[in-house]
Short mmCIF file of C-alpha atoms and ligand atoms in Angstrom, two decimals:
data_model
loop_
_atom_site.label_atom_id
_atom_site.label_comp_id
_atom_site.label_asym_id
_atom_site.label_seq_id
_atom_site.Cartn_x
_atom_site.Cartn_y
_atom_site.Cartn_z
CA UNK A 201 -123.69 18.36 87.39
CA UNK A 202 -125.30 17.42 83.97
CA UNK A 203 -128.05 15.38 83.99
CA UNK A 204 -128.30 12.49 81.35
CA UNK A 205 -130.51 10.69 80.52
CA UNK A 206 -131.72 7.48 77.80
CA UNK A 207 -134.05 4.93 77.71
CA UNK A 208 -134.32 1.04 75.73
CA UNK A 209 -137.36 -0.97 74.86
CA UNK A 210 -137.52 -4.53 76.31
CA UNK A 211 -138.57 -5.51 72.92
CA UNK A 212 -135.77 -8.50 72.44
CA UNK A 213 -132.35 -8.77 72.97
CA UNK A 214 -129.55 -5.88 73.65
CA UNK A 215 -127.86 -5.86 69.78
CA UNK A 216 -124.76 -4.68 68.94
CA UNK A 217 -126.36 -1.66 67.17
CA UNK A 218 -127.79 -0.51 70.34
CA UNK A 219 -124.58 -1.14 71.91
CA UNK A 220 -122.47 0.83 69.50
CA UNK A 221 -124.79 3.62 69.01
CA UNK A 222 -126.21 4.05 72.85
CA UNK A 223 -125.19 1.88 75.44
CA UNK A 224 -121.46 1.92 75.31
CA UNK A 225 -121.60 5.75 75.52
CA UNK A 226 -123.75 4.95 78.60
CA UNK A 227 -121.24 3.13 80.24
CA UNK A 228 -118.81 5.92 79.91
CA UNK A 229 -120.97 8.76 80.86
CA UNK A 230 -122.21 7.55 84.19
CA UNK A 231 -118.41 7.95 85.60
CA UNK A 232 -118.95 12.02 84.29
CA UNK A 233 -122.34 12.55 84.93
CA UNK A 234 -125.55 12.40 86.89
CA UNK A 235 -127.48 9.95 84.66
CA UNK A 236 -130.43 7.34 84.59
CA UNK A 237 -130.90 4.84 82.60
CA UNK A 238 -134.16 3.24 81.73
CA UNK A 239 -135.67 0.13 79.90
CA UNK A 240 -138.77 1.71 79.21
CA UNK A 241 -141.60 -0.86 78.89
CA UNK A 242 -144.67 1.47 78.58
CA UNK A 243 -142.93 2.16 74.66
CA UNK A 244 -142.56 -1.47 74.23
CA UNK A 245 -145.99 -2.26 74.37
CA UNK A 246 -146.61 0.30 71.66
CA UNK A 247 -145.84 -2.32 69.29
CA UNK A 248 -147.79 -6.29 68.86
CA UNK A 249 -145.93 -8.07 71.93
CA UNK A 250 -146.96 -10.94 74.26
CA UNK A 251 -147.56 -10.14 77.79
CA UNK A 252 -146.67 -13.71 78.82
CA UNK A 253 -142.87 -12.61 77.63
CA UNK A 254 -142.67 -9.02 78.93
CA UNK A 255 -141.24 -9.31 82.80
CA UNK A 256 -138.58 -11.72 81.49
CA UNK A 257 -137.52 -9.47 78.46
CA UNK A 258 -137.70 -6.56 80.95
CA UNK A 259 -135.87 -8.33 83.62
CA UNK A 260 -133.24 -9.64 81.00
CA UNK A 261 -132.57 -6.27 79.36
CA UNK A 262 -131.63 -5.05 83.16
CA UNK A 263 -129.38 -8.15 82.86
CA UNK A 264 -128.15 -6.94 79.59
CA UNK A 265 -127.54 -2.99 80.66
CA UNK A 266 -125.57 -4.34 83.84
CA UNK A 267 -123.75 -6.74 81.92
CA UNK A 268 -122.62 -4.00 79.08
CA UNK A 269 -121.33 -2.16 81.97
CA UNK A 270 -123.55 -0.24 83.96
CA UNK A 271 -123.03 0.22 87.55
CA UNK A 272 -125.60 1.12 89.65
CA UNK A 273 -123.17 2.51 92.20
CA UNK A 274 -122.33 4.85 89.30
CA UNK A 275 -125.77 5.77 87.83
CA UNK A 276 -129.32 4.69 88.39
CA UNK A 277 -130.52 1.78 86.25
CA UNK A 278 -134.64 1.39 86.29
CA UNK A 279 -137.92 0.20 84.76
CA UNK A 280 -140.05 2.71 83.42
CA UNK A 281 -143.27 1.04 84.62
CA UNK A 282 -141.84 1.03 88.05
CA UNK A 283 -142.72 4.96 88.72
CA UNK A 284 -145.88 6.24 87.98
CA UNK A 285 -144.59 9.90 87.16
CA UNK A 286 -143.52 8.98 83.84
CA UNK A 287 -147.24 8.08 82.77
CA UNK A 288 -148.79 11.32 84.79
CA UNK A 289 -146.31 13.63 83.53
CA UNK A 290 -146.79 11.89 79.78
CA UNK A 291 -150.56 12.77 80.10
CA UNK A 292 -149.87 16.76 80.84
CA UNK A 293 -147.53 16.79 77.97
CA UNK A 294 -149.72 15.31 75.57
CA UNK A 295 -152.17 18.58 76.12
CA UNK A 296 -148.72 20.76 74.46
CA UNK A 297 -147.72 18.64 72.20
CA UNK A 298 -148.06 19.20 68.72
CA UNK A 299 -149.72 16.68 66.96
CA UNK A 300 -149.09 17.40 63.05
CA UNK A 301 -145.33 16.94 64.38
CA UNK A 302 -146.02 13.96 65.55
CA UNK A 303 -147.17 12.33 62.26
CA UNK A 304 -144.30 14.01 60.48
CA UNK A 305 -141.63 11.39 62.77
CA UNK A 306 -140.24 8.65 60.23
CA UNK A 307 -140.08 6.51 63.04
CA UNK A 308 -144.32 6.28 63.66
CA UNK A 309 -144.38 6.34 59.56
CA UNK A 310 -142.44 3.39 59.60
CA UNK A 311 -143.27 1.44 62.59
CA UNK A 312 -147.06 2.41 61.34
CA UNK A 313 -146.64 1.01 58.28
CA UNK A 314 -146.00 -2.07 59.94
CA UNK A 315 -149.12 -2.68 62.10
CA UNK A 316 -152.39 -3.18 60.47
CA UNK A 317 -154.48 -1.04 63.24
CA UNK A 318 -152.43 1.96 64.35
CA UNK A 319 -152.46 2.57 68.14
CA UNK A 320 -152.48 5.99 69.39
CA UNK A 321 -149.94 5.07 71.68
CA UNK A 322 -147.31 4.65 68.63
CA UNK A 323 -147.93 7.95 67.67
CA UNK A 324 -147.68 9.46 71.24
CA UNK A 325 -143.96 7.49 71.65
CA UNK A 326 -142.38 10.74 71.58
CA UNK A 327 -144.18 12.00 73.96
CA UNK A 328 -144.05 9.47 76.76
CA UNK A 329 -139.98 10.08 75.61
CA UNK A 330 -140.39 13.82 76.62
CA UNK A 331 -141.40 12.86 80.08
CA UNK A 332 -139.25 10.28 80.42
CA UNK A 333 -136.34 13.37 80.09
CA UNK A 334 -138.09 16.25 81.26
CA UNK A 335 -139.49 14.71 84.43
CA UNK A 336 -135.38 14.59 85.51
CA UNK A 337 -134.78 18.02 84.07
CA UNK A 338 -131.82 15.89 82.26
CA UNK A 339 -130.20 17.60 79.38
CA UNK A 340 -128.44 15.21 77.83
CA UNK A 341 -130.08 12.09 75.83
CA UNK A 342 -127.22 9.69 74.78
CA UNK A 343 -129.37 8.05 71.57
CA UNK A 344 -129.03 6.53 68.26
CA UNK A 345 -129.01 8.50 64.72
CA UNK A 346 -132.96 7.32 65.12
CA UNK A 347 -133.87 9.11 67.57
CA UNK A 348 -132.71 12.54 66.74
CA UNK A 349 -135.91 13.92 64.93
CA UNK A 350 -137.66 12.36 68.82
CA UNK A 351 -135.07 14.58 70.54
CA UNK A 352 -136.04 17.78 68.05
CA UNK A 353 -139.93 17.68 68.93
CA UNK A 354 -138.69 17.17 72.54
CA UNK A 355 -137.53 20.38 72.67
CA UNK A 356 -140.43 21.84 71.11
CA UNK A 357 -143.03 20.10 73.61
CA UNK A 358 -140.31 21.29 76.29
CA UNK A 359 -140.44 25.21 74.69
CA UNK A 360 -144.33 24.75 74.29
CA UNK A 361 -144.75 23.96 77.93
CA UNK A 362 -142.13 26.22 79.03
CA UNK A 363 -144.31 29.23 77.10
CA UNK A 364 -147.06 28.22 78.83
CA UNK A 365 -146.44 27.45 82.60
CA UNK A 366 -142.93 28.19 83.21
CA UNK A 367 -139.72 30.26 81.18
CA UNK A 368 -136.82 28.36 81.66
CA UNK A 369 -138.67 25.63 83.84
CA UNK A 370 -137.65 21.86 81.10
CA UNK A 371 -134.08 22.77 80.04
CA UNK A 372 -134.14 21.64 76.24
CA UNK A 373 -132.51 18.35 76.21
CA UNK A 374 -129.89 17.53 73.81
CA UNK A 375 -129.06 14.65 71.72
CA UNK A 376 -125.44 12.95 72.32
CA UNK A 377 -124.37 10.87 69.18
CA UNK A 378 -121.39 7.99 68.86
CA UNK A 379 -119.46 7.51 65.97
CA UNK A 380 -121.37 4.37 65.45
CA UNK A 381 -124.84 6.54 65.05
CA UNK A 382 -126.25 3.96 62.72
CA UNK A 383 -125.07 0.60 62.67
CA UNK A 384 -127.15 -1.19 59.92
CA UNK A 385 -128.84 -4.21 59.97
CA UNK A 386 -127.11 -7.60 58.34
CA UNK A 387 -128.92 -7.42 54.62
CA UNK A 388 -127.03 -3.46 55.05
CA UNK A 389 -130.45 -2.36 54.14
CA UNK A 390 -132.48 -0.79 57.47
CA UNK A 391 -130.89 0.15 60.59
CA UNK A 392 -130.26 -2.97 62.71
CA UNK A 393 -133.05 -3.31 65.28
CA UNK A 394 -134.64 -5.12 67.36
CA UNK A 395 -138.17 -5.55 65.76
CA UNK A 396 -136.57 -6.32 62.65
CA UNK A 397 -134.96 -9.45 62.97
CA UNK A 398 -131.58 -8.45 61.56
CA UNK A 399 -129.06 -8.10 64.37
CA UNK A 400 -126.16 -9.82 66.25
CA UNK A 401 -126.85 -9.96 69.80
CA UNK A 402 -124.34 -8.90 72.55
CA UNK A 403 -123.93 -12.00 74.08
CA UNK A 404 -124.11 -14.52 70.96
CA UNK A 405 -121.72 -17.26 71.26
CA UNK A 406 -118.68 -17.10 68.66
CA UNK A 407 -119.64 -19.34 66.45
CA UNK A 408 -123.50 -17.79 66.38
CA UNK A 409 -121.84 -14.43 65.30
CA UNK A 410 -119.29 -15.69 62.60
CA UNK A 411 -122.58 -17.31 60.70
CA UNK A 412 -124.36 -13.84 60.96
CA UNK A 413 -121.35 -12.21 60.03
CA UNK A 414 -120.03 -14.38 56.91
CA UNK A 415 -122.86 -14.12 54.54
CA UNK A 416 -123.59 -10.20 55.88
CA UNK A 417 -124.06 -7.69 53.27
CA UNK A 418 -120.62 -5.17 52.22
CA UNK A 419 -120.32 -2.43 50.05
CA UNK A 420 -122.06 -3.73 47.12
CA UNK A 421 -119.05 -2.41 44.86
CA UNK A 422 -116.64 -4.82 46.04
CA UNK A 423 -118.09 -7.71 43.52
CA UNK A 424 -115.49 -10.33 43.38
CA UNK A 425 -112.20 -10.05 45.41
CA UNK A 426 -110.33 -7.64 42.96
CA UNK A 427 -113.09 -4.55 43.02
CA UNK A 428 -112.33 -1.95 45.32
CA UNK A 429 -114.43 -1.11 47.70
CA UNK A 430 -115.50 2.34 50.34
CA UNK A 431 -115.01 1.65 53.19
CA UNK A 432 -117.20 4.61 54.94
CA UNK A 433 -120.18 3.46 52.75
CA UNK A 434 -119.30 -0.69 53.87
CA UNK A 435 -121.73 -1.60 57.43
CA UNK A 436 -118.53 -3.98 58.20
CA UNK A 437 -116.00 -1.38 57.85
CA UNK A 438 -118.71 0.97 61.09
CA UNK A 439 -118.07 -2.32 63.22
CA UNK A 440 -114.57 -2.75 63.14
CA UNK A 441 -114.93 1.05 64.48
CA UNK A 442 -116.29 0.23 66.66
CA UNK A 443 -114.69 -3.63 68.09
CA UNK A 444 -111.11 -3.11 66.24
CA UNK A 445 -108.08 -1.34 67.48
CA UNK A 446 -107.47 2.23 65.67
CA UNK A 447 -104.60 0.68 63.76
CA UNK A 448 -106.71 -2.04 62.93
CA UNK A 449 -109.54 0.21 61.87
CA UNK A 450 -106.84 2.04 59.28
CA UNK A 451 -105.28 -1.13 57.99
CA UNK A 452 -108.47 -2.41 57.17
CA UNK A 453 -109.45 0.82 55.30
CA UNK A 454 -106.43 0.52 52.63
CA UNK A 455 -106.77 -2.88 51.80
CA UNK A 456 -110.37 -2.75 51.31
CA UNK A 457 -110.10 0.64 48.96
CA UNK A 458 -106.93 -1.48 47.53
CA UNK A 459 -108.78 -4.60 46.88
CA UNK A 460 -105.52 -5.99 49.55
CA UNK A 461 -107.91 -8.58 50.66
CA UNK A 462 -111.61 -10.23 50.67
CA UNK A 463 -115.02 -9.16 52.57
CA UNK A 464 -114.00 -12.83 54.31
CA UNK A 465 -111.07 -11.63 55.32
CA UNK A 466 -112.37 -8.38 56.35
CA UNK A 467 -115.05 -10.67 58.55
CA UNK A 468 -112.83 -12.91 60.33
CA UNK A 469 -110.69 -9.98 61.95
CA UNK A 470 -113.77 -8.50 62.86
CA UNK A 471 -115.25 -11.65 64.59
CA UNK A 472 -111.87 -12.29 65.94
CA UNK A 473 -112.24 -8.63 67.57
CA UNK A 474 -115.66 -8.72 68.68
CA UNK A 475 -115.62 -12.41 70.20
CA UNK A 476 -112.88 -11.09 72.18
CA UNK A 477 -114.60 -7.60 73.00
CA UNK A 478 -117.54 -9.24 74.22
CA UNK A 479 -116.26 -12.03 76.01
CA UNK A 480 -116.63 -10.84 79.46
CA UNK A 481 -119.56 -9.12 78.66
CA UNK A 482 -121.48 -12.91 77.92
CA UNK A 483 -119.84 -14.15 80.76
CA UNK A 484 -120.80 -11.41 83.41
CA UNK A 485 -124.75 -11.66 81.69
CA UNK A 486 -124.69 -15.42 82.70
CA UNK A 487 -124.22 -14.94 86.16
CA UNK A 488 -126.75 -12.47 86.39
CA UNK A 489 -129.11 -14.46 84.97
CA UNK A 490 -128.39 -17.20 87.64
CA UNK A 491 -129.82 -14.58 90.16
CA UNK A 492 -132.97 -12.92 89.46
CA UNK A 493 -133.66 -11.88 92.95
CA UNK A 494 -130.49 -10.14 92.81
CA UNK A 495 -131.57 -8.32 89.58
CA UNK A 496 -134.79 -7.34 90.91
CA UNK A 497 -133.51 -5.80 94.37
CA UNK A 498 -131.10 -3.61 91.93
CA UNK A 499 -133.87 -2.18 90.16
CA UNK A 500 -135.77 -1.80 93.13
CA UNK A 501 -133.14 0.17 94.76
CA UNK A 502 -132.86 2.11 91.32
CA UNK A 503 -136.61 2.83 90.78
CA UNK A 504 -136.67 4.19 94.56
CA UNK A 505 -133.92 6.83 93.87
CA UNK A 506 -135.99 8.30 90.76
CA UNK A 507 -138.80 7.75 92.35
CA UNK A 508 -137.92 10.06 94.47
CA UNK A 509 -136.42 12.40 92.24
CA UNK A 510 -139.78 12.44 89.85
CA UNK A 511 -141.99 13.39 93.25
CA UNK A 512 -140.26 16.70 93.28
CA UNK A 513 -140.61 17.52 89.80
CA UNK A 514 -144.27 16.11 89.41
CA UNK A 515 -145.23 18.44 92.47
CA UNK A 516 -143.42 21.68 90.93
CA UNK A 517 -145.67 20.61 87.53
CA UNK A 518 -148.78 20.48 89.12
CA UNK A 519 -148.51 23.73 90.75
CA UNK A 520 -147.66 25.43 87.93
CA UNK A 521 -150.53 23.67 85.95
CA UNK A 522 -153.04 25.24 88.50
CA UNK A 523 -154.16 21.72 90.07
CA UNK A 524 -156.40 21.68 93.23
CA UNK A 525 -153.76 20.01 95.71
CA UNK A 526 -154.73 17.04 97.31
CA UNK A 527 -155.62 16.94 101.18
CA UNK A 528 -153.26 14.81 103.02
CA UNK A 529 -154.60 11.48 103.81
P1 ATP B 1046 -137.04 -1.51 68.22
O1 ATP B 1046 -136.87 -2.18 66.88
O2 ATP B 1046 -137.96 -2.26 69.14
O3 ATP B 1046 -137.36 -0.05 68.10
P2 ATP B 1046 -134.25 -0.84 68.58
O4 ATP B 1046 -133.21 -1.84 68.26
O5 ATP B 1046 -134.47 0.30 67.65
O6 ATP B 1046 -135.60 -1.64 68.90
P3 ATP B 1046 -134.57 0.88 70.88
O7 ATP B 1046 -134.90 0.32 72.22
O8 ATP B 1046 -135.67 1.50 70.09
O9 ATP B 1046 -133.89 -0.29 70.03
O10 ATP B 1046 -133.38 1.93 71.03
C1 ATP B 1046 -132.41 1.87 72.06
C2 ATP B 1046 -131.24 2.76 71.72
O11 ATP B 1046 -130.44 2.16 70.70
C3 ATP B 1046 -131.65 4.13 71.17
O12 ATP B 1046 -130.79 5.10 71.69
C4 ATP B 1046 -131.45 4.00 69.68
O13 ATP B 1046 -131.20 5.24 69.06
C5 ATP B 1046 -130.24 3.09 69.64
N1 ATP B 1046 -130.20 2.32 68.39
C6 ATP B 1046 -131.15 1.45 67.98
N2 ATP B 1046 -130.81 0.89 66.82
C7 ATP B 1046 -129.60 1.43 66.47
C8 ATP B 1046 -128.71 1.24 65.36
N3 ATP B 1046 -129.01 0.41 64.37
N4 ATP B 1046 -127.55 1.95 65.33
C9 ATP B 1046 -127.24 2.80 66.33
N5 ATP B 1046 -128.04 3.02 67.40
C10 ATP B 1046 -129.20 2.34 67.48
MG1 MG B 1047 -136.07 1.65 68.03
#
């Protein structure tokens, strides 16, 4: 069976971009395939974050991922930090991986730009993201648009290590993409994310996410209400994609490339369609959150099945690195 496997930073709260472009693919994958899904916390602290806030955004993205949908009868849900192999086998890839590469990725330029003293950690991201895949052999990586160039120089660390210790021994992981690859942000200037302040949270009440939504940006075209607009080009028109029925979707089309009817309009059926879509999804994160003990022995149970799956791998590594095995204990 194919292996998948993705990853999200406990850097804030589950977004509707991550949802769209990641997550809700998630959800349907883990009834087709053999996947894990992470919240990886070692590439959270890659950027400034307080360590008094971590465990609880950890904890309440595992809240989040179960709440979107994920099963953990279905798939295994885990925390990064919770099994050591991912930081071991990180180490041995940084040795193969190429480090002009590295600089070239948009998302270190940007993220760079950002902090006023660069860790080296932010520029080794992709690499702890290679072992993150490669230590489950997965082939799949359901991601965002963003993370595409990450997936590319995954397959060249994978290659590089390959040449070296073992033909054939990573398969090169591929990138699966949603229609909603790139929701953007509320000014419709940068991608929505989580660092940047411009999202609308999965679990938002209604009225929270008609006040993001009524003042959010549109295709810049549509002036007053009699300019025509593109939809394709309008960040409104990629959310009723992906929260409105198909019909929906194409009556909204015409009558915004007719002038038929206002951005306002255009909102309100979208927050009408998204309240509703997310609904259960708020309701089943609230009773989670009433029962952190419950959360916690889930991704126990979940970091002790990849646990166990990263052993093997780490082992086969070793060896073919040419380590001095350990005597038993
Ligand atoms: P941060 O700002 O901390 O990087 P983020 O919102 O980009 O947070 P990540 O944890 O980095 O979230 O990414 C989780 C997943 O969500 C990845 O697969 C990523 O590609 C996807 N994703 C993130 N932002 C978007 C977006 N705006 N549109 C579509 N997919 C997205
Ligand atoms: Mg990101």
């Amino acid at each position: 069976m194919t292996r998948v496997f993705s990853g999200i930073q406990p850097s804030g709260e589950l977004h509707i971009g991550n949802y769209l472009g990641a997550v809700q693919n998630w959800v349907r994958l883990q009834t087709q395939h053999d996947c894990l899904f992470c919240v990886v916390d070692l590439h959270a602290i890659t950027q400034p974050y307080d360590p008094r806030t971590l465990s609880s955004l950890t904890l309440d993205m595992a809240v989040s991922l179960y709440a979107a949908g994920l099963d953990p009868d279905k798939c295994i849900v885990f925390v990064q930090s919770h099994v050591a192999e991912h930081n071991e086998l990180n180490w041995l890839l940084t040795t193969v991986a190429p480090l002009g590469e590295l600089e070239r990725q948009t998302q270190f330029k940007d993220k760079a730009q950002r902090q006023e003293s660069v860790p080296a950690g932010l520029l080794a991201y992709p690499v702890l993201q290679a072992a993150d895949v490669l230590l489950y052999k997965a082939s799949l990586v359901p991601v965002g648009e963003d993370q595409v160039q990450h997936l590319e120089l995954m397959r060249e660390i994978a290659r590089r290590w390959n040449a070296r210790y073992g033909a054939g021994y990573f398969p090169e992981p591929q990138a699966l993409l949603t229609n909603a690859k790139r929701v953007l942000g509320l000014d419709g200037k940068a991608k929505m994310s989580k660092s940047l302040g411009n999202t609308i949270g999965l679990f938002e009440s209604p009225e929270s996410i008609w006040e993001k939504l009524r003042p959010a940006a549109t295709d810049p075209a549509r002036k007053t209400r009699k300019d025509p607009g593109t939809p394709e080009i309008c960040n409104i028109f990629t959310l009723h994609q992906g929260f409105s029925p198909p019909q929906t979707v194409a009556d909204v089309a015409d009558k915004c490339r007719t002038a038929g009817w206002g951005c306002l309009d255009c909102k309100r059926v979208l927050a009408d369609n998204m309240i509703a879509a997310l609904a259960p999804m708020r309701e089943q994160a609230a009773a989670l959150r009433r029962d952190p003990p419950g959360v916690l022995e889930r991704l126990r149970a979940g970091a002790a099945k990849a646990r166990a799956l990263a052993r093997r791998t780490m082992a086969e590594v070793r060896d073919r690195m040419g380590f001095l095995k350990a005597a038993e204990d």
